Amino acid sequence: MEDTSFVKRAGSAADTEEDFSTVPTTTAASESGIEDLNISETDSNVRTTACDDTARVTADASVNEAVPPPAAARTADEPASRTTEADSTSLGTTSSGLVLFDLTDKPSGKACFSPHTVKTLLDLKLLNIGYERQRLSFIQIRNELASRIADNVTVPALELSDGSHIVDSWNIAEYLERRHPDGWKIFGDSATKRLAAMLNQFGKTVLAPHIGPLAQKGVHAMLDEESARYFAEVKIGRQRWAKVSGMTQAERDVHVQQAVAKLEVINAILTCEGGADSTPSHPIASASGGGTSTSTEGSASNGRSASRTRQSVWLAGGDQPTHADFVLFGWYVFTRAAGQKTAREIWHAHKPIATWVQAMLEWSGELADDFV
């Protein structure tokens, strides 16, 4: 591997615009110097081989041209935007017109751990879109994919049948929403789209500072030798890697506790419409008679069913998950890189979240076989 101290740094705006090495946080973990760096190709995008800058200008110009401008969520009765021949060829059920570039552990590997590529994988499953999946290591992304698309390329990235590209999971979601006949299912309505956007930032700025340091050692251990060196020395950086790899048990426990606490927000979303799991442990005084009201399986004092089984398990309700679910679920998959024990400690601390995780794993079908 070449000495990366002399290679070009390509600033990235894909999938996360922030450089997490500078994201401030007030948690004890951050104060000890162990900040987050998530696992999508988002910052420290450094090529490890020389590039032809003249050729790169042409490649950069075609990236994300197909992404529609920001707009209110498409509804079920709203037709898809006017599609091009490339859209029609790329968004069918066969895999002849669309290529998905994904991140994995080593050349020819299958392990899936990027929180961002999970979003796109599940979006494509939701719409039953066929595609060719090319799983690339960190080094392959920085060299081969960068030469194919752009210096600052990140994954997930889509290649349409006309050779154009869409980079960034949110851009991909908006493209699918507008151009696929059933694309309205990605968000469903504006409230769900706003929830998904909020969860996108929640993952990057609230969960990542705690899940990131826990998962990075596990990711590093599964990488091929060259990718592991790049991951530790360039992507994370030697100084921060020394802190992450030398994390004490006490520091690890703080990260777990903080992650569980941050997920209280998600627990509130899943229980706000009632259900046995959200019933307070102490009786609530009746507003009319001053007595107490005890929740039962069939009813609650507000007149709504208290049975969680009668409520949708998905974050935005409804019969199917949406991009909002996929955004959060990506962070669950990433947490698994820290080990089964850590993932259970964080994601099973709240029963409604544990139920949601199990539902997402079942809905993911065969895709779940490759989750770390």
PDB file of N, CA and C in Angstrom, residues 6-105:
ATOM      1  N   PHE A   6       0.831  11.372   1.279  1.00  0.00           N
ATOM      2  CA  PHE A   6       1.043  12.235   0.131  1.00  0.00           C
ATOM      3  C   PHE A   6      -0.103  12.168  -0.875  1.00  0.00           C
ATOM      4  N   VAL A   7      -1.125  11.376  -0.575  1.00  0.00           N
ATOM      5  CA  VAL A   7      -2.190  11.241  -1.556  1.00  0.00           C
ATOM      6  C   VAL A   7      -3.217  12.331  -1.375  1.00  0.00           C
ATOM      7  N   LYS A   8      -4.047  12.488  -2.382  1.00  0.00           N
ATOM      8  CA  LYS A   8      -5.023  13.565  -2.408  1.00  0.00           C
ATOM      9  C   LYS A   8      -6.193  13.255  -1.491  1.00  0.00           C
ATOM     10  N   ARG A   9      -6.585  14.223  -0.672  1.00  0.00           N
ATOM     11  CA  ARG A   9      -7.791  14.081   0.135  1.00  0.00           C
ATOM     12  C   ARG A   9      -8.951  14.664  -0.657  1.00  0.00           C
ATOM     13  N   ALA A  10     -10.003  13.874  -0.841  1.00  0.00           N
ATOM     14  CA  ALA A  10     -11.170  14.335  -1.586  1.00  0.00           C
ATOM     15  C   ALA A  10     -12.303  14.568  -0.610  1.00  0.00           C
ATOM     16  N   GLY A  11     -12.693  15.805  -0.395  1.00  0.00           N
ATOM     17  CA  GLY A  11     -13.767  16.103   0.542  1.00  0.00           C
ATOM     18  C   GLY A  11     -15.058  15.481   0.076  1.00  0.00           C
ATOM     19  N   SER A  12     -15.818  14.873   0.988  1.00  0.00           N
ATOM     20  CA  SER A  12     -17.025  14.159   0.615  1.00  0.00           C
ATOM     21  C   SER A  12     -18.255  14.837   1.162  1.00  0.00           C
ATOM     22  N   ALA A  13     -19.303  14.847   0.367  1.00  0.00           N
ATOM     23  CA  ALA A  13     -20.591  15.345   0.840  1.00  0.00           C
ATOM     24  C   ALA A  13     -21.624  14.243   0.772  1.00  0.00           C
ATOM     25  N   ALA A  14     -21.193  13.019   0.652  1.00  0.00           N
ATOM     26  CA  ALA A  14     -22.142  11.937   0.436  1.00  0.00           C
ATOM     27  C   ALA A  14     -22.482  11.212   1.719  1.00  0.00           C
ATOM     28  N   ASP A  15     -23.746  10.938   1.859  1.00  0.00           N
ATOM     29  CA  ASP A  15     -24.335  10.180   2.947  1.00  0.00           C
ATOM     30  C   ASP A  15     -24.190  10.843   4.300  1.00  0.00           C
ATOM     31  N   THR A  16     -23.058  11.417   4.627  1.00  0.00           N
ATOM     32  CA  THR A  16     -22.975  12.302   5.779  1.00  0.00           C
ATOM     33  C   THR A  16     -22.091  13.458   5.392  1.00  0.00           C
ATOM     34  N   GLU A  17     -22.558  14.661   5.609  1.00  0.00           N
ATOM     35  CA  GLU A  17     -21.783  15.824   5.215  1.00  0.00           C
ATOM     36  C   GLU A  17     -20.809  16.245   6.297  1.00  0.00           C
ATOM     37  N   GLU A  18     -21.025  15.758   7.523  1.00  0.00           N
ATOM     38  CA  GLU A  18     -20.162  16.159   8.612  1.00  0.00           C
ATOM     39  C   GLU A  18     -18.887  15.331   8.638  1.00  0.00           C
ATOM     40  N   ASP A  19     -17.818  15.924   9.121  1.00  0.00           N
ATOM     41  CA  ASP A  19     -16.626  15.167   9.474  1.00  0.00           C
ATOM     42  C   ASP A  19     -16.763  14.868  10.956  1.00  0.00           C
ATOM     43  N   PHE A  20     -16.999  13.608  11.299  1.00  0.00           N
ATOM     44  CA  PHE A  20     -17.344  13.275  12.672  1.00  0.00           C
ATOM     45  C   PHE A  20     -16.202  13.485  13.653  1.00  0.00           C
ATOM     46  N   SER A  21     -15.011  13.693  13.142  1.00  0.00           N
ATOM     47  CA  SER A  21     -13.917  13.960  14.067  1.00  0.00           C
ATOM     48  C   SER A  21     -14.078  15.315  14.730  1.00  0.00           C
ATOM     49  N   THR A  22     -14.962  16.165  14.190  1.00  0.00           N
ATOM     50  CA  THR A  22     -15.142  17.496  14.759  1.00  0.00           C
ATOM     51  C   THR A  22     -16.522  17.707  15.342  1.00  0.00           C
ATOM     52  N   VAL A  23     -17.382  16.672  15.339  1.00  0.00           N
ATOM     53  CA  VAL A  23     -18.725  16.824  15.884  1.00  0.00           C
ATOM     54  C   VAL A  23     -18.649  16.931  17.401  1.00  0.00           C
ATOM     55  N   PRO A  24     -19.115  18.050  17.992  1.00  0.00           N
ATOM     56  CA  PRO A  24     -19.039  18.182  19.442  1.00  0.00           C
ATOM     57  C   PRO A  24     -20.123  17.372  20.125  1.00  0.00           C
ATOM     58  N   THR A  25     -19.847  16.887  21.293  1.00  0.00           N
ATOM     59  CA  THR A  25     -20.841  16.197  22.101  1.00  0.00           C
ATOM     60  C   THR A  25     -20.476  16.380  23.552  1.00  0.00           C
ATOM     61  N   THR A  26     -21.461  16.297  24.422  1.00  0.00           N
ATOM     62  CA  THR A  26     -21.208  16.535  25.839  1.00  0.00           C
ATOM     63  C   THR A  26     -21.090  15.247  26.624  1.00  0.00           C
ATOM     64  N   THR A  27     -21.060  14.113  25.947  1.00  0.00           N
ATOM     65  CA  THR A  27     -21.011  12.849  26.658  1.00  0.00           C
ATOM     66  C   THR A  27     -19.618  12.588  27.205  1.00  0.00           C
ATOM     67  N   ALA A  28     -19.566  11.755  28.221  1.00  0.00           N
ATOM     68  CA  ALA A  28     -18.279  11.418  28.814  1.00  0.00           C
ATOM     69  C   ALA A  28     -17.371  10.737  27.813  1.00  0.00           C
ATOM     70  N   ALA A  29     -17.976   9.933  26.931  1.00  0.00           N
ATOM     71  CA  ALA A  29     -17.150   9.223  25.950  1.00  0.00           C
ATOM     72  C   ALA A  29     -16.411  10.187  25.051  1.00  0.00           C
ATOM     73  N   SER A  30     -17.089  11.249  24.611  1.00  0.00           N
ATOM     74  CA  SER A  30     -16.431  12.225  23.757  1.00  0.00           C
ATOM     75  C   SER A  30     -15.355  12.968  24.530  1.00  0.00           C
ATOM     76  N   GLU A  31     -15.637  13.282  25.776  1.00  0.00           N
ATOM     77  CA  GLU A  31     -14.667  14.009  26.580  1.00  0.00           C
ATOM     78  C   GLU A  31     -13.385  13.214  26.768  1.00  0.00           C
ATOM     79  N   SER A  32     -13.489  11.895  26.678  1.00  0.00           N
ATOM     80  CA  SER A  32     -12.292  11.074  26.797  1.00  0.00           C
ATOM     81  C   SER A  32     -11.580  10.923  25.465  1.00  0.00           C
ATOM     82  N   GLY A  33     -12.123  11.572  24.440  1.00  0.00           N
ATOM     83  CA  GLY A  33     -11.434  11.604  23.160  1.00  0.00           C
ATOM     84  C   GLY A  33     -11.848  10.534  22.185  1.00  0.00           C
ATOM     85  N   ILE A  34     -12.891   9.757  22.490  1.00  0.00           N
ATOM     86  CA  ILE A  34     -13.309   8.703  21.577  1.00  0.00           C
ATOM     87  C   ILE A  34     -14.559   9.169  20.854  1.00  0.00           C
ATOM     88  N   GLU A  35     -14.386   9.958  19.792  1.00  0.00           N
ATOM     89  CA  GLU A  35     -15.526  10.432  19.042  1.00  0.00           C
ATOM     90  C   GLU A  35     -15.919   9.392  18.010  1.00  0.00           C
ATOM     91  N   ASP A  36     -17.015   9.680  17.319  1.00  0.00           N
ATOM     92  CA  ASP A  36     -17.511   8.734  16.322  1.00  0.00           C
ATOM     93  C   ASP A  36     -16.867   8.927  14.966  1.00  0.00           C
ATOM     94  N   LEU A  37     -16.815   7.845  14.240  1.00  0.00           N
ATOM     95  CA  LEU A  37     -16.632   7.897  12.795  1.00  0.00           C
ATOM     96  C   LEU A  37     -17.408   6.722  12.256  1.00  0.00           C
ATOM     97  N   ASN A  38     -18.483   6.985  11.524  1.00  0.00           N
ATOM     98  CA  ASN A  38     -19.289   5.852  11.090  1.00  0.00           C
ATOM     99  C   ASN A  38     -18.655   5.172   9.896  1.00  0.00           C
ATOM    100  N   ILE A  39     -19.308   4.157   9.380  1.00  0.00           N
ATOM    101  CA  ILE A  39     -18.638   3.232   8.484  1.00  0.00           C
ATOM    102  C   ILE A  39     -18.970   3.432   7.017  1.00  0.00           C
ATOM    103  N   SER A  40     -19.843   4.322   6.668  1.00  0.00           N
ATOM    104  CA  SER A  40     -19.985   4.607   5.251  1.00  0.00           C
ATOM    105  C   SER A  40     -18.757   5.382   4.802  1.00  0.00           C
ATOM    106  N   GLU A  41     -18.477   5.360   3.511  1.00  0.00           N
ATOM    107  CA  GLU A  41     -17.349   6.124   2.995  1.00  0.00           C
ATOM    108  C   GLU A  41     -17.724   7.595   3.008  1.00  0.00           C
ATOM    109  N   THR A  42     -17.524   8.260   4.144  1.00  0.00           N
ATOM    110  CA  THR A  42     -18.068   9.596   4.301  1.00  0.00           C
ATOM    111  C   THR A  42     -17.043  10.687   4.492  1.00  0.00           C
ATOM    112  N   ASP A  43     -15.965  10.406   5.169  1.00  0.00           N
ATOM    113  CA  ASP A  43     -14.915  11.396   5.280  1.00  0.00           C
ATOM    114  C   ASP A  43     -13.580  10.670   5.194  1.00  0.00           C
ATOM    115  N   SER A  44     -12.500  11.407   5.236  1.00  0.00           N
ATOM    116  CA  SER A  44     -11.176  10.831   5.004  1.00  0.00           C
ATOM    117  C   SER A  44     -11.160  10.036   3.703  1.00  0.00           C
ATOM    118  N   ASN A  45     -11.826  10.573   2.680  1.00  0.00           N
ATOM    119  CA  ASN A  45     -11.855   9.882   1.397  1.00  0.00           C
ATOM    120  C   ASN A  45     -10.547  10.133   0.672  1.00  0.00           C
ATOM    121  N   VAL A  46      -9.598   9.261   0.863  1.00  0.00           N
ATOM    122  CA  VAL A  46      -8.256   9.441   0.333  1.00  0.00           C
ATOM    123  C   VAL A  46      -7.955   8.356  -0.677  1.00  0.00           C
ATOM    124  N   ARG A  47      -7.624   8.765  -1.888  1.00  0.00           N
ATOM    125  CA  ARG A  47      -7.242   7.781  -2.893  1.00  0.00           C
ATOM    126  C   ARG A  47      -5.882   7.208  -2.545  1.00  0.00           C
ATOM    127  N   THR A  48      -5.711   5.919  -2.789  1.00  0.00           N
ATOM    128  CA  THR A  48      -4.437   5.282  -2.483  1.00  0.00           C
ATOM    129  C   THR A  48      -3.629   5.002  -3.735  1.00  0.00           C
ATOM    130  N   THR A  49      -4.138   5.460  -4.886  1.00  0.00           N
ATOM    131  CA  THR A  49      -3.361   5.410  -6.111  1.00  0.00           C
ATOM    132  C   THR A  49      -3.530   6.734  -6.828  1.00  0.00           C
ATOM    133  N   ALA A  50      -2.647   7.011  -7.753  1.00  0.00           N
ATOM    134  CA  ALA A  50      -2.725   8.273  -8.486  1.00  0.00           C
ATOM    135  C   ALA A  50      -3.969   8.306  -9.350  1.00  0.00           C
ATOM    136  N   CYS A  51      -4.485   9.516  -9.621  1.00  0.00           N
ATOM    137  CA  CYS A  51      -5.675   9.635 -10.456  1.00  0.00           C
ATOM    138  C   CYS A  51      -5.446  10.678 -11.538  1.00  0.00           C
ATOM    139  N   ASP A  52      -6.230  10.569 -12.599  1.00  0.00           N
ATOM    140  CA  ASP A  52      -6.185  11.517 -13.699  1.00  0.00           C
ATOM    141  C   ASP A  52      -7.245  12.571 -13.445  1.00  0.00           C
ATOM    142  N   ASP A  53      -6.850  13.761 -12.985  1.00  0.00           N
ATOM    143  CA  ASP A  53      -7.810  14.791 -12.617  1.00  0.00           C
ATOM    144  C   ASP A  53      -8.626  15.281 -13.804  1.00  0.00           C
ATOM    145  N   THR A  54      -8.062  15.253 -14.993  1.00  0.00           N
ATOM    146  CA  THR A  54      -8.801  15.692 -16.176  1.00  0.00           C
ATOM    147  C   THR A  54      -9.980  14.771 -16.438  1.00  0.00           C
ATOM    148  N   ALA A  55      -9.738  13.480 -16.349  1.00  0.00           N
ATOM    149  CA  ALA A  55     -10.813  12.513 -16.556  1.00  0.00           C
ATOM    150  C   ALA A  55     -11.840  12.603 -15.442  1.00  0.00           C
ATOM    151  N   ARG A  56     -11.391  12.954 -14.238  1.00  0.00           N
ATOM    152  CA  ARG A  56     -12.286  12.985 -13.092  1.00  0.00           C
ATOM    153  C   ARG A  56     -13.340  14.078 -13.218  1.00  0.00           C
ATOM    154  N   VAL A  57     -13.015  15.201 -13.863  1.00  0.00           N
ATOM    155  CA  VAL A  57     -13.985  16.281 -14.017  1.00  0.00           C
ATOM    156  C   VAL A  57     -15.212  15.794 -14.760  1.00  0.00           C
ATOM    157  N   THR A  58     -15.008  15.010 -15.820  1.00  0.00           N
ATOM    158  CA  THR A  58     -16.119  14.483 -16.595  1.00  0.00           C
ATOM    159  C   THR A  58     -16.969  13.542 -15.762  1.00  0.00           C
ATOM    160  N   ALA A  59     -16.320  12.697 -14.966  1.00  0.00           N
ATOM    161  CA  ALA A  59     -17.063  11.741 -14.151  1.00  0.00           C
ATOM    162  C   ALA A  59     -17.893  12.451 -13.095  1.00  0.00           C
ATOM    163  N   ASP A  60     -17.315  13.487 -12.458  1.00  0.00           N
ATOM    164  CA  ASP A  60     -18.030  14.201 -11.414  1.00  0.00           C
ATOM    165  C   ASP A  60     -19.311  14.839 -11.938  1.00  0.00           C
ATOM    166  N   ALA A  61     -19.295  15.300 -13.171  1.00  0.00           N
ATOM    167  CA  ALA A  61     -20.411  16.057 -13.723  1.00  0.00           C
ATOM    168  C   ALA A  61     -21.681  15.234 -13.849  1.00  0.00           C
ATOM    169  N   SER A  62     -21.578  13.913 -13.967  1.00  0.00           N
ATOM    170  CA  SER A  62     -22.760  13.082 -14.182  1.00  0.00           C
ATOM    171  C   SER A  62     -23.313  12.482 -12.896  1.00  0.00           C
ATOM    172  N   VAL A  63     -22.688  12.753 -11.761  1.00  0.00           N
ATOM    173  CA  VAL A  63     -23.138  12.175 -10.504  1.00  0.00           C
ATOM    174  C   VAL A  63     -24.343  12.944  -9.973  1.00  0.00           C
ATOM    175  N   ASN A  64     -25.397  12.214  -9.613  1.00  0.00           N
ATOM    176  CA  ASN A  64     -26.610  12.757  -8.995  1.00  0.00           C
ATOM    177  C   ASN A  64     -27.432  13.661  -9.910  1.00  0.00           C
ATOM    178  N   GLU A  65     -27.193  13.616 -11.219  1.00  0.00           N
ATOM    179  CA  GLU A  65     -28.002  14.416 -12.136  1.00  0.00           C
ATOM    180  C   GLU A  65     -29.465  13.977 -12.132  1.00  0.00           C
ATOM    181  N   ALA A  66     -29.716  12.695 -11.876  1.00  0.00           N
ATOM    182  CA  ALA A  66     -31.083  12.170 -11.926  1.00  0.00           C
ATOM    183  C   ALA A  66     -31.866  12.411 -10.644  1.00  0.00           C
ATOM    184  N   VAL A  67     -31.213  12.935  -9.605  1.00  0.00           N
ATOM    185  CA  VAL A  67     -31.897  13.140  -8.327  1.00  0.00           C
ATOM    186  C   VAL A  67     -32.860  14.317  -8.446  1.00  0.00           C
ATOM    187  N   PRO A  68     -34.134  14.138  -8.082  1.00  0.00           N
ATOM    188  CA  PRO A  68     -35.100  15.240  -8.170  1.00  0.00           C
ATOM    189  C   PRO A  68     -34.834  16.285  -7.095  1.00  0.00           C
ATOM    190  N   PRO A  69     -35.310  17.514  -7.292  1.00  0.00           N
ATOM    191  CA  PRO A  69     -35.146  18.539  -6.256  1.00  0.00           C
ATOM    192  C   PRO A  69     -35.990  18.196  -5.033  1.00  0.00           C
ATOM    193  N   PRO A  70     -35.651  18.731  -3.860  1.00  0.00           N
ATOM    194  CA  PRO A  70     -36.445  18.458  -2.655  1.00  0.00           C
ATOM    195  C   PRO A  70     -37.913  18.823  -2.871  1.00  0.00           C
ATOM    196  N   ALA A  71     -38.797  17.972  -2.383  1.00  0.00           N
ATOM    197  CA  ALA A  71     -40.234  18.198  -2.562  1.00  0.00           C
ATOM    198  C   ALA A  71     -40.991  17.447  -1.489  1.00  0.00           C
ATOM    199  N   ALA A  72     -42.268  17.775  -1.356  1.00  0.00           N
ATOM    200  CA  ALA A  72     -43.127  17.041  -0.422  1.00  0.00           C
ATOM    201  C   ALA A  72     -43.188  15.580  -0.832  1.00  0.00           C
ATOM    202  N   ALA A  73     -43.441  14.718   0.132  1.00  0.00           N
ATOM    203  CA  ALA A  73     -43.495  13.289  -0.146  1.00  0.00           C
ATOM    204  C   ALA A  73     -44.582  12.983  -1.169  1.00  0.00           C
ATOM    205  N   ARG A  74     -44.296  12.042  -2.029  1.00  0.00           N
ATOM    206  CA  ARG A  74     -45.269  11.601  -3.027  1.00  0.00           C
ATOM    207  C   ARG A  74     -46.337  10.748  -2.354  1.00  0.00           C
ATOM    208  N   THR A  75     -47.585  10.926  -2.742  1.00  0.00           N
ATOM    209  CA  THR A  75     -48.685  10.164  -2.167  1.00  0.00           C
ATOM    210  C   THR A  75     -49.054   8.998  -3.072  1.00  0.00           C
ATOM    211  N   ALA A  76     -49.868   8.088  -2.555  1.00  0.00           N
ATOM    212  CA  ALA A  76     -50.211   6.871  -3.288  1.00  0.00           C
ATOM    213  C   ALA A  76     -50.945   7.160  -4.594  1.00  0.00           C
ATOM    214  N   ASP A  77     -51.727   8.239  -4.638  1.00  0.00           N
ATOM    215  CA  ASP A  77     -52.495   8.544  -5.849  1.00  0.00           C
ATOM    216  C   ASP A  77     -51.756   9.488  -6.795  1.00  0.00           C
ATOM    217  N   GLU A  78     -50.519   9.813  -6.480  1.00  0.00           N
ATOM    218  CA  GLU A  78     -49.720  10.705  -7.326  1.00  0.00           C
ATOM    219  C   GLU A  78     -48.859   9.868  -8.263  1.00  0.00           C
ATOM    220  N   PRO A  79     -48.960  10.074  -9.570  1.00  0.00           N
ATOM    221  CA  PRO A  79     -48.170   9.264 -10.505  1.00  0.00           C
ATOM    222  C   PRO A  79     -46.682   9.566 -10.390  1.00  0.00           C
ATOM    223  N   ALA A  80     -45.880   8.639 -10.863  1.00  0.00           N
ATOM    224  CA  ALA A  80     -44.434   8.845 -10.877  1.00  0.00           C
ATOM    225  C   ALA A  80     -44.089   9.986 -11.822  1.00  0.00           C
ATOM    226  N   SER A  81     -42.967  10.642 -11.554  1.00  0.00           N
ATOM    227  CA  SER A  81     -42.498  11.693 -12.447  1.00  0.00           C
ATOM    228  C   SER A  81     -42.199  11.097 -13.817  1.00  0.00           C
ATOM    229  N   ARG A  82     -42.164  11.954 -14.814  1.00  0.00           N
ATOM    230  CA  ARG A  82     -41.839  11.488 -16.165  1.00  0.00           C
ATOM    231  C   ARG A  82     -40.496  10.774 -16.140  1.00  0.00           C
ATOM    232  N   THR A  83     -40.494   9.550 -16.596  1.00  0.00           N
ATOM    233  CA  THR A  83     -39.286   8.741 -16.526  1.00  0.00           C
ATOM    234  C   THR A  83     -38.545   8.739 -17.852  1.00  0.00           C
ATOM    235  N   THR A  84     -37.251   8.550 -17.767  1.00  0.00           N
ATOM    236  CA  THR A  84     -36.417   8.429 -18.953  1.00  0.00           C
ATOM    237  C   THR A  84     -36.277   6.956 -19.312  1.00  0.00           C
ATOM    238  N   GLU A  85     -35.678   6.701 -20.449  1.00  0.00           N
ATOM    239  CA  GLU A  85     -35.432   5.314 -20.841  1.00  0.00           C
ATOM    240  C   GLU A  85     -34.531   4.629 -19.822  1.00  0.00           C
ATOM    241  N   ALA A  86     -33.569   5.390 -19.279  1.00  0.00           N
ATOM    242  CA  ALA A  86     -32.670   4.821 -18.265  1.00  0.00           C
ATOM    243  C   ALA A  86     -33.440   4.437 -17.014  1.00  0.00           C
ATOM    244  N   ASP A  87     -34.423   5.270 -16.619  1.00  0.00           N
ATOM    245  CA  ASP A  87     -35.241   4.940 -15.450  1.00  0.00           C
ATOM    246  C   ASP A  87     -36.010   3.648 -15.690  1.00  0.00           C
ATOM    247  N   SER A  88     -36.652   3.554 -16.845  1.00  0.00           N
ATOM    248  CA  SER A  88     -37.473   2.383 -17.153  1.00  0.00           C
ATOM    249  C   SER A  88     -36.637   1.112 -17.171  1.00  0.00           C
ATOM    250  N   THR A  89     -35.434   1.212 -17.731  1.00  0.00           N
ATOM    251  CA  THR A  89     -34.558   0.041 -17.810  1.00  0.00           C
ATOM    252  C   THR A  89     -33.987  -0.318 -16.446  1.00  0.00           C
ATOM    253  N   SER A  90     -33.688   0.700 -15.636  1.00  0.00           N
ATOM    254  CA  SER A  90     -33.002   0.472 -14.365  1.00  0.00           C
ATOM    255  C   SER A  90     -33.921  -0.004 -13.255  1.00  0.00           C
ATOM    256  N   LEU A  91     -35.202   0.375 -13.301  1.00  0.00           N
ATOM    257  CA  LEU A  91     -36.080   0.158 -12.154  1.00  0.00           C
ATOM    258  C   LEU A  91     -37.054  -0.993 -12.335  1.00  0.00           C
ATOM    259  N   GLY A  92     -36.689  -1.977 -13.128  1.00  0.00           N
ATOM    260  CA  GLY A  92     -37.522  -3.159 -13.295  1.00  0.00           C
ATOM    261  C   GLY A  92     -37.212  -4.214 -12.253  1.00  0.00           C
ATOM    262  N   THR A  93     -37.861  -5.358 -12.388  1.00  0.00           N
ATOM    263  CA  THR A  93     -37.655  -6.441 -11.425  1.00  0.00           C
ATOM    264  C   THR A  93     -36.454  -7.313 -11.779  1.00  0.00           C
ATOM    265  N   THR A  94     -35.909  -7.150 -12.994  1.00  0.00           N
ATOM    266  CA  THR A  94     -34.714  -7.906 -13.361  1.00  0.00           C
ATOM    267  C   THR A  94     -33.475  -7.120 -12.947  1.00  0.00           C
ATOM    268  N   SER A  95     -32.323  -7.758 -13.032  1.00  0.00           N
ATOM    269  CA  SER A  95     -31.086  -7.113 -12.583  1.00  0.00           C
ATOM    270  C   SER A  95     -30.239  -6.617 -13.747  1.00  0.00           C
ATOM    271  N   SER A  96     -30.861  -6.424 -14.916  1.00  0.00           N
ATOM    272  CA  SER A  96     -30.076  -6.105 -16.105  1.00  0.00           C
ATOM    273  C   SER A  96     -29.702  -4.635 -16.216  1.00  0.00           C
ATOM    274  N   GLY A  97     -30.420  -3.735 -15.498  1.00  0.00           N
ATOM    275  CA  GLY A  97     -30.197  -2.322 -15.744  1.00  0.00           C
ATOM    276  C   GLY A  97     -29.673  -1.506 -14.592  1.00  0.00           C
ATOM    277  N   LEU A  98     -29.439  -2.102 -13.428  1.00  0.00           N
ATOM    278  CA  LEU A  98     -29.066  -1.335 -12.244  1.00  0.00           C
ATOM    279  C   LEU A  98     -27.934  -2.031 -11.498  1.00  0.00           C
ATOM    280  N   VAL A  99     -26.950  -1.241 -11.075  1.00  0.00           N
ATOM    281  CA  VAL A  99     -25.837  -1.777 -10.289  1.00  0.00           C
ATOM    282  C   VAL A  99     -25.796  -1.039  -8.956  1.00  0.00           C
ATOM    283  N   LEU A 100     -25.740  -1.786  -7.865  1.00  0.00           N
ATOM    284  CA  LEU A 100     -25.583  -1.213  -6.530  1.00  0.00           C
ATOM    285  C   LEU A 100     -24.177  -1.503  -6.039  1.00  0.00           C
ATOM    286  N   PHE A 101     -23.452  -0.453  -5.674  1.00  0.00           N
ATOM    287  CA  PHE A 101     -22.123  -0.606  -5.096  1.00  0.00           C
ATOM    288  C   PHE A 101     -22.254  -0.538  -3.580  1.00  0.00           C
ATOM    289  N   ASP A 102     -21.753  -1.571  -2.924  1.00  0.00           N
ATOM    290  CA  ASP A 102     -21.930  -1.766  -1.488  1.00  0.00           C
ATOM    291  C   ASP A 102     -20.554  -1.925  -0.843  1.00  0.00           C
ATOM    292  N   LEU A 103     -20.500  -1.794   0.464  1.00  0.00           N
ATOM    293  CA  LEU A 103     -19.260  -1.955   1.221  1.00  0.00           C
ATOM    294  C   LEU A 103     -19.250  -3.311   1.907  1.00  0.00           C
ATOM    295  N   THR A 104     -18.123  -4.016   1.819  1.00  0.00           N
ATOM    296  CA  THR A 104     -17.991  -5.287   2.523  1.00  0.00           C
ATOM    297  C   THR A 104     -16.613  -5.385   3.159  1.00  0.00           C
ATOM    298  N   ASP A 105     -16.298  -6.535   3.733  1.00  0.00           N
ATOM    299  CA  ASP A 105     -15.097  -6.664   4.551  1.00  0.00           C
ATOM    300  C   ASP A 105     -13.819  -6.884   3.757  1.00  0.00           C
TER     301      ASP A 105
END
